[in-house]
Amino acid sequence: MSRKLAITARAAQEVRRAAAAGGAEAMALRVAATREADGRVLLGIGFDSERANDELIEAAGVTLLVSHHSRDLLEDMVLDFVEPDFVVRPAADDAA
């Protein structure tokens, strides 16, 4: 069974810190992903408002937005914060 994008407590804390610093506390964090020709997945994040066809994910006290274009690439993934960047990794890594 597939799972929606999840977020670690560390990443959620960083999202809240960045939102407070930028005056974006009322906004959700959009997480977007695209696959490059070489197979790499590029991650884009930023505070945004909900759009049609977005999936809203409430987790760890933050709201994530994932468009239908990114949904398959972010399924079964976890958003984490590893200084100085946000990263996505397979959720299966948490089970190991």
GROMACS .gro file of C-alpha atoms in nm:
model
   96
    1MET     CA    1   0.000   0.000   0.000
    2SER     CA    2   0.141   0.339  -0.096
    3ARG     CA    3   0.172   0.627   0.146
    4LYS     CA    4   0.148   1.000   0.101
    5LEU     CA    5   0.450   1.222   0.144
    6ALA     CA    6   0.551   1.236   0.510
    7ILE     CA    7   0.766   1.488   0.697
    8THR     CA    8   1.013   1.442   0.982
    9ALA     CA    9   0.989   1.641   1.305
   10ARG     CA   10   1.320   1.808   1.215
   11ALA     CA   11   1.189   1.921   0.875
   12ALA     CA   12   0.859   2.041   1.026
   13GLN     CA   13   1.051   2.247   1.281
   14GLU     CA   14   1.256   2.407   1.002
   15VAL     CA   15   0.939   2.478   0.800
   16ARG     CA   16   0.784   2.655   1.102
   17ARG     CA   17   1.106   2.853   1.159
   18ALA     CA   18   1.124   2.962   0.794
   19ALA     CA   19   0.753   3.052   0.788
   20ALA     CA   20   0.792   3.269   1.098
   21ALA     CA   21   1.103   3.439   0.958
   22GLY     CA   22   0.930   3.512   0.628
   23GLY     CA   23   0.587   3.607   0.761
   24ALA     CA   24   0.434   3.301   0.591
   25GLU     CA   25   0.279   3.134   0.896
   26ALA     CA   26  -0.064   3.118   0.729
   27MET     CA   27   0.070   2.952   0.413
   28ALA     CA   28   0.132   2.588   0.330
   29LEU     CA   29   0.460   2.445   0.203
   30ARG     CA   30   0.444   2.334  -0.159
   31VAL     CA   31   0.666   2.035  -0.235
   32ALA     CA   32   0.725   1.973  -0.604
   33ALA     CA   33   0.932   1.710  -0.779
   34THR     CA   34   1.040   1.653  -1.138
   35ARG     CA   35   1.241   1.371  -1.291
   36GLU     CA   36   1.541   1.469  -1.499
   37ALA     CA   37   1.647   1.282  -1.815
   38ASP     CA   38   1.924   1.109  -1.618
   39GLY     CA   39   1.672   0.976  -1.364
   40ARG     CA   40   1.749   1.220  -1.082
   41VAL     CA   41   1.453   1.372  -0.901
   42LEU     CA   42   1.476   1.748  -0.847
   43LEU     CA   43   1.297   1.893  -0.546
   44GLY     CA   44   1.140   2.236  -0.528
   45ILE     CA   45   0.980   2.381  -0.216
   46GLY     CA   46   0.826   2.711  -0.121
   47PHE     CA   47   0.536   2.865   0.065
   48ASP     CA   48   0.223   2.881  -0.148
   49SER     CA   49  -0.155   2.882  -0.153
   50GLU     CA   50  -0.367   2.582  -0.244
   51ARG     CA   51  -0.451   2.529  -0.611
   52ALA     CA   52  -0.698   2.306  -0.790
   53ASN     CA   53  -0.596   1.939  -0.784
   54ASP     CA   54  -0.350   1.987  -0.495
   55GLU     CA   55  -0.325   1.720  -0.232
   56LEU     CA   56  -0.320   1.868   0.119
   57ILE     CA   57  -0.120   1.675   0.375
   58GLU     CA   58  -0.137   1.773   0.741
   59ALA     CA   59   0.159   1.630   0.928
   60ALA     CA   60   0.376   1.726   1.225
   61GLY     CA   61   0.194   2.057   1.264
   62VAL     CA   62   0.250   2.180   0.907
   63THR     CA   63   0.047   2.170   0.588
   64LEU     CA   64   0.211   2.036   0.274
   65LEU     CA   65   0.079   2.088  -0.079
   66VAL     CA   66   0.157   1.839  -0.354
   67SER     CA   67   0.030   1.892  -0.708
   68HIS     CA   68  -0.102   1.604  -0.912
   69HIS     CA   69   0.211   1.641  -1.132
   70SER     CA   70   0.441   1.559  -0.839
   71ARG     CA   71   0.225   1.309  -0.653
   72ASP     CA   72   0.371   0.990  -0.805
   73LEU     CA   73   0.732   1.099  -0.752
   74LEU     CA   74   0.669   1.188  -0.387
   75GLU     CA   75   0.461   0.882  -0.296
   76ASP     CA   76   0.621   0.675  -0.018
   77MET     CA   77   0.879   0.951   0.042
   78VAL     CA   78   0.973   1.151   0.352
   79LEU     CA   79   1.067   1.520   0.353
   80ASP     CA   80   1.360   1.572   0.589
   81PHE     CA   81   1.595   1.857   0.674
   82VAL     CA   82   1.966   1.785   0.666
   83GLU     CA   83   2.160   2.106   0.723
   84PRO     CA   84   2.150   2.316   0.510
   85ASP     CA   85   1.886   2.165   0.277
   86PHE     CA   86   1.554   1.990   0.261
   87VAL     CA   87   1.579   1.644   0.107
   88VAL     CA   88   1.340   1.365   0.019
   89ARG     CA   89   1.419   1.003   0.086
   90PRO     CA   90   1.226   0.678   0.068
   91ALA     CA   91   0.996   0.616   0.363
   92ALA     CA   92   1.131   0.260   0.368
   93ASP     CA   93   1.457   0.405   0.509
   94ASP     CA   94   1.268   0.479   0.832
   95ALA     CA   95   1.176   0.113   0.870
   96ALA     CA   96   1.537  -0.006   0.844
   0.00000   0.00000   0.00000
